[in-house]
Amino acid sequence: PCVAGRFASNGTSASNGTRSCQLCSQGRWSSNARDACELCSTGYYMLPGTSECRFCFAEDEDAFMPYVVQLDACILELNWPLLMLQVSAWAFFVTLFLRQLRFSRRWPWISGRLCFIEDISSRGDSLVVTVVGSHRLIQVRTRSLHLSFQNTGCRELDEPGAEFLGKVASDDRVVVTTKAGQPFSTRCEAVQGTFHLSAWETFLSTGSALPLMLVLLVVLTVVIVAASFLSSFERLLGFGAGWMVGLLETWRSKLKTPRTSLQKLLDNYRKENFSNLLRSPRGPDRAISAGQLAKFHESFQSIIKYRSMYF
């Protein structure tokens, strides 16, 4: 009799007149003393010359790995189009999330929006606040924004718990008045600080709120639909790879606290004038010349504007 994994066909014979045993073909099996090989059941594969079919565990519907059963092996087969679609969706979501943190350091629709101030100028009874870049707020004439300020250097604005009203004047400017409509008690001129909008104010006043929500809804739909056709392993791989791509994109674009014009001018001024500092002995050589003072004023003229040299 033939050993397991071989069979003796009726039409074959050895030189001594006995039938010869042949290996079962791929995907077929036989036990001892069998005259024919049988196909393995669904979800099983067979190595030539072995006596039993092996179970390809990932063929199960709840399997973690996306294996496909072939005749003699379980082959790992990824659905690359859907997998890349899911990776792209997750990467977009992560990048978008971190870009929101750039402006608020927190999720803006939960804790509110933080805008970085470029300039504060007094204009009669109100203040004109210019932000770094664009504040992305909708201009609504019938509605005022409720703002709170921090680190501006103006005592009245920085008072804890103080709240002010703001009207959008342009893409980067907001006109601010006191909540009671009274003029400011002190003149405020500054080029630093932040102002904060509550989460509800952010939702109502941010021009990109509705389009952004629609984009997030589309991204979420893509993730869910793609995941329904993917195995657990592919879903996990798409999630991890998407987050990795999003983090790398965030690092590449160097998302950080926006720098004001004053900070950029200070950096340039230090490079041009303080790159080669020399020790100077006591005496008149340590004094600042009128030319140096004039150069200093000229370097920061775009910030000083109409203000005094004291500012």
Coordinates of C-alpha atoms in Angstrom, one line a residue:
P1 CA 0.0 0.0 0.0
C2 CA 1.0 3.6 -0.6
V3 CA 2.0 5.8 2.4
A4 CA -0.1 8.8 3.3
G5 CA 0.3 11.6 0.7
R6 CA 0.7 9.2 -2.2
F7 CA -1.7 7.2 -4.2
A8 CA -1.5 4.2 -6.6
S9 CA -3.3 4.7 -9.9
N10 CA -4.6 1.6 -11.7
G11 CA -2.7 2.5 -14.9
T12 CA 0.8 2.7 -13.4
S13 CA 3.1 -0.1 -12.6
A14 CA 6.7 -0.7 -11.5
S15 CA 9.3 -2.9 -13.3
N16 CA 8.3 -5.9 -11.1
G17 CA 4.7 -5.6 -12.1
T18 CA 3.5 -3.9 -9.0
R19 CA 1.7 -0.5 -9.1
S20 CA 3.8 2.5 -8.2
C21 CA 2.8 5.2 -5.7
Q22 CA 2.6 8.8 -6.9
L23 CA 2.5 12.1 -5.0
C24 CA -0.8 13.7 -4.6
S25 CA -1.0 17.0 -6.6
Q26 CA -1.2 20.3 -4.9
G27 CA -4.3 20.9 -2.9
R28 CA -5.1 17.2 -2.7
W29 CA -4.5 14.6 0.0
S30 CA -4.8 10.9 0.7
S31 CA -4.5 8.6 3.7
N32 CA -2.7 5.2 3.8
A33 CA -3.6 2.8 1.1
R34 CA -5.7 5.1 -1.0
D35 CA -6.2 4.7 -4.7
A36 CA -7.0 8.4 -5.3
C37 CA -6.4 11.8 -3.8
E38 CA -9.2 14.1 -2.6
L39 CA -9.4 17.9 -2.7
C40 CA -9.0 19.7 0.6
S41 CA -12.0 21.4 2.1
T42 CA -12.6 25.1 1.8
G43 CA -10.3 27.0 4.0
Y44 CA -7.6 24.3 4.0
Y45 CA -4.4 23.9 1.9
M46 CA -2.2 20.9 1.2
L47 CA 1.6 20.5 0.8
P48 CA 2.6 17.8 -1.7
G49 CA 3.5 14.5 0.1
T50 CA 1.8 15.3 3.4
S51 CA -1.0 13.2 4.9
E52 CA -3.5 15.9 6.0
C53 CA -4.8 19.2 4.9
R54 CA -3.8 22.3 6.9
F55 CA -6.2 24.9 8.1
C56 CA -5.6 28.4 6.8
F57 CA -6.9 30.2 10.0
A58 CA -7.3 33.6 8.2
E59 CA -9.8 32.2 5.8
D60 CA -12.3 32.5 8.6
E61 CA -14.6 35.6 8.3
D62 CA -13.4 36.9 11.7
A63 CA -9.7 36.4 10.8
F64 CA -7.2 39.1 11.7
M65 CA -4.9 38.6 8.7
P66 CA -6.1 38.8 5.1
Y67 CA -4.9 35.5 3.9
V68 CA -6.1 33.9 0.6
V69 CA -6.1 30.1 0.3
Q70 CA -4.3 28.7 -2.7
L71 CA -3.7 25.0 -3.4
D72 CA -0.4 24.6 -1.4
A73 CA -0.2 27.7 0.7
C74 CA -2.0 30.6 2.5
I75 CA -0.9 33.8 0.7
L76 CA -1.1 37.2 2.4
E77 CA -3.0 39.4 0.0
L78 CA -3.6 43.1 0.9
N79 CA -6.3 45.2 -0.8
W80 CA -3.9 47.9 -1.8
P81 CA -6.4 50.4 -3.4
L82 CA -8.7 50.5 -0.4
L83 CA -5.8 50.3 2.1
M84 CA -4.2 53.4 0.5
L85 CA -7.5 55.2 0.5
Q86 CA -7.9 54.5 4.2
V87 CA -4.3 55.6 4.9
S88 CA -4.9 58.9 3.0
A89 CA -8.1 59.5 4.9
W90 CA -6.5 59.0 8.2
A91 CA -3.5 61.1 7.3
F92 CA -5.7 64.0 6.2
F93 CA -7.7 63.8 9.4
V94 CA -4.5 63.8 11.6
T95 CA -3.0 66.7 9.6
L96 CA -6.2 68.7 9.9
F97 CA -6.4 68.0 13.6
L98 CA -2.9 69.2 14.2
R99 CA -3.4 72.3 12.0
Q100 CA -6.3 73.2 14.3
L101 CA -4.0 72.9 17.3
R102 CA -1.7 75.4 15.6
F103 CA -4.2 78.1 16.2
S104 CA -5.8 77.0 19.4
R105 CA -3.4 74.6 21.0
R106 CA -6.6 72.8 21.8
W107 CA -9.5 71.5 19.7
P108 CA -11.1 74.9 18.8
W109 CA -14.8 73.7 18.7
I110 CA -14.4 72.2 22.2
S111 CA -12.3 74.8 24.1
G112 CA -12.5 77.8 21.7
R113 CA -10.2 79.6 19.4
L114 CA -6.9 81.4 20.2
C115 CA -5.7 84.1 17.8
F116 CA -2.2 85.6 18.0
I117 CA -2.0 89.4 18.0
E118 CA 0.2 91.3 15.5
D119 CA -0.8 94.8 16.6
I120 CA -3.1 96.7 18.9
S121 CA -3.8 100.4 18.1
S122 CA -6.1 102.9 19.8
R123 CA -8.7 104.5 17.6
G124 CA -10.9 106.9 19.6
D125 CA -13.0 104.9 22.0
S126 CA -12.1 101.5 20.5
L127 CA -9.1 99.4 19.7
V128 CA -8.1 98.0 16.4
V129 CA -6.6 94.5 16.8
T130 CA -4.6 93.0 14.0
V131 CA -3.9 89.2 14.1
V132 CA -1.1 87.1 12.7
G133 CA -2.3 85.8 9.3
S134 CA -6.1 85.6 9.1
H135 CA -8.6 85.2 12.0
R136 CA -11.0 83.3 9.7
L137 CA -14.0 84.9 11.3
I138 CA -17.3 85.8 9.5
Q139 CA -18.2 89.5 9.3
V140 CA -21.7 89.8 10.8
R141 CA -22.9 93.4 11.3
T142 CA -25.7 92.5 13.7
R143 CA -23.6 90.4 16.0
S144 CA -20.5 91.2 18.2
L145 CA -17.9 88.7 19.3
H146 CA -17.1 88.2 23.0
L147 CA -13.4 88.3 23.4
S148 CA -10.9 87.9 26.3
F149 CA -7.3 88.9 26.1
Q150 CA -4.0 87.6 27.5
N151 CA -0.4 88.8 27.6
T152 CA -0.9 92.0 25.6
G153 CA 0.9 94.3 28.1
C154 CA -2.2 96.4 28.4
R155 CA -3.5 96.3 32.0
E156 CA -7.2 96.9 31.1
L157 CA -7.2 94.1 28.5
D158 CA -5.3 91.6 30.5
E159 CA -7.4 91.9 33.6
P160 CA -8.6 88.4 34.7
G161 CA -12.2 87.7 33.8
A162 CA -12.5 90.8 31.6
E163 CA -14.6 90.4 28.5
F164 CA -14.8 92.7 25.5
L165 CA -16.9 93.0 22.3
G166 CA -15.4 92.7 18.9
K167 CA -16.6 93.5 15.4
V168 CA -14.8 92.0 12.3
A169 CA -13.4 94.7 10.2
S170 CA -11.3 92.7 7.7
D171 CA -9.7 89.3 7.3
D172 CA -7.1 90.1 9.9
R173 CA -8.6 93.0 11.9
V174 CA -11.2 93.2 14.7
V175 CA -12.5 96.4 16.3
V176 CA -12.8 96.0 20.0
T177 CA -14.9 98.0 22.5
T178 CA -15.7 97.5 26.2
K179 CA -18.7 95.3 27.0
A180 CA -20.5 98.3 28.5
G181 CA -19.8 100.4 25.4
Q182 CA -17.7 102.8 27.5
P183 CA -14.3 104.2 26.1
F184 CA -11.1 102.5 27.4
S185 CA -9.7 104.2 30.5
T186 CA -6.1 104.0 29.2
R187 CA -4.5 104.1 25.8
C188 CA -3.4 100.7 24.6
E189 CA -0.6 100.3 22.1
A190 CA 0.9 96.8 21.8
V191 CA 2.3 94.2 19.4
Q192 CA 1.9 91.0 21.4
G193 CA -0.6 88.7 23.2
T194 CA -3.6 86.7 22.2
F195 CA -7.4 86.9 22.3
H196 CA -9.7 84.0 22.9
L197 CA -13.2 83.1 21.6
S198 CA -15.4 80.6 23.4
A199 CA -16.3 77.3 21.6
W200 CA -19.8 78.5 20.8
E201 CA -18.5 81.8 19.4
T202 CA -15.9 79.8 17.3
F203 CA -18.6 77.6 15.8
L204 CA -20.9 80.5 14.9
S205 CA -18.2 82.9 13.7
T206 CA -15.6 80.7 11.9
G207 CA -16.2 80.9 8.2
S208 CA -14.6 77.4 7.7
A209 CA -16.8 75.7 10.2
L210 CA -19.5 74.2 8.0
P211 CA -17.2 73.3 5.0
L212 CA -14.7 71.7 7.5
M213 CA -17.5 69.7 9.1
L214 CA -18.6 68.4 5.7
V215 CA -15.0 67.5 4.8
L216 CA -14.6 65.6 8.1
L217 CA -17.9 63.8 7.4
V218 CA -16.7 62.7 4.0
V219 CA -13.4 61.5 5.5
L220 CA -15.2 59.6 8.2
T221 CA -17.5 58.0 5.6
V222 CA -14.5 57.0 3.5
V223 CA -12.8 55.4 6.5
I224 CA -16.0 53.4 7.5
V225 CA -16.8 52.2 4.0
A226 CA -13.2 51.2 3.2
A227 CA -12.9 49.5 6.6
S228 CA -16.0 47.3 5.8
F229 CA -14.1 45.7 2.9
L230 CA -10.8 45.3 4.8
S231 CA -9.6 42.7 7.3
S232 CA -8.8 43.7 10.9
F233 CA -5.1 43.7 10.0
E234 CA -5.6 46.1 7.1
R235 CA -7.8 48.4 9.2
L236 CA -5.1 48.5 11.9
L237 CA -2.4 49.0 9.3
G238 CA -4.3 51.8 7.6
F239 CA -4.9 53.6 11.0
G240 CA -1.3 53.3 12.0
A241 CA 0.2 54.3 8.7
G242 CA -2.3 57.2 8.4
W243 CA -1.3 58.6 11.8
M244 CA 2.4 58.2 10.9
V245 CA 2.0 60.1 7.6
G246 CA 0.0 62.8 9.3
L247 CA 2.7 63.3 12.0
L248 CA 5.4 63.4 9.5
E249 CA 3.6 66.0 7.4
T250 CA 3.1 68.0 10.6
W251 CA 6.8 67.8 11.4
R252 CA 7.7 68.7 7.8
S253 CA 5.6 71.8 7.7
K254 CA 6.9 72.8 11.2
L255 CA 3.5 73.7 12.6
K256 CA 4.2 75.9 15.6
T257 CA 3.1 79.1 17.3
P258 CA 2.8 81.8 14.6
R259 CA 5.5 84.4 14.8
T260 CA 4.6 88.0 14.7
S261 CA 6.3 90.6 12.5
L262 CA 8.0 92.0 15.6
Q263 CA 9.6 88.6 16.4
K264 CA 10.8 88.2 12.9
L265 CA 12.3 91.8 12.8
L266 CA 14.0 91.1 16.1
D267 CA 15.6 87.9 14.7
N268 CA 16.9 89.7 11.7
Y269 CA 18.1 92.6 13.8
R270 CA 20.1 90.3 16.0
K271 CA 21.7 88.5 13.1
E272 CA 22.7 91.7 11.4
N273 CA 24.0 93.5 14.5
F274 CA 24.9 91.0 17.2
S275 CA 26.6 88.2 15.2
N276 CA 30.1 89.3 16.1
L277 CA 30.0 90.9 19.6
L278 CA 33.2 92.3 20.9
R279 CA 34.1 93.2 24.5
S280 CA 34.4 96.9 24.9
P281 CA 36.3 98.5 27.8
R282 CA 34.7 101.2 30.0
G283 CA 34.6 104.6 28.4
P284 CA 33.0 106.5 25.6
D285 CA 33.2 103.6 23.1
R286 CA 30.4 101.8 25.0
A287 CA 28.0 104.6 24.3
I288 CA 25.3 104.3 21.7
S289 CA 25.8 106.7 18.8
A290 CA 23.0 108.8 17.3
G291 CA 23.6 106.8 14.1
Q292 CA 23.0 103.5 15.8
L293 CA 19.8 104.9 17.4
A294 CA 18.6 106.1 14.0
K295 CA 19.3 102.7 12.5
F296 CA 17.4 101.0 15.3
H297 CA 14.4 103.3 14.7
E298 CA 14.6 102.6 10.9
S299 CA 14.8 98.8 11.4
F300 CA 11.5 98.8 13.4
Q301 CA 9.7 101.6 11.6
S302 CA 7.1 99.2 10.3
I303 CA 6.2 98.3 13.9
I304 CA 6.6 101.8 15.4
K305 CA 4.5 103.5 12.7
Y306 CA 3.0 106.7 14.1
R307 CA 4.0 105.9 17.7
S308 CA 6.7 107.7 19.7
M309 CA 10.3 106.5 19.9
Y310 CA 9.5 105.6 23.6
F311 CA 7.2 102.8 22.3

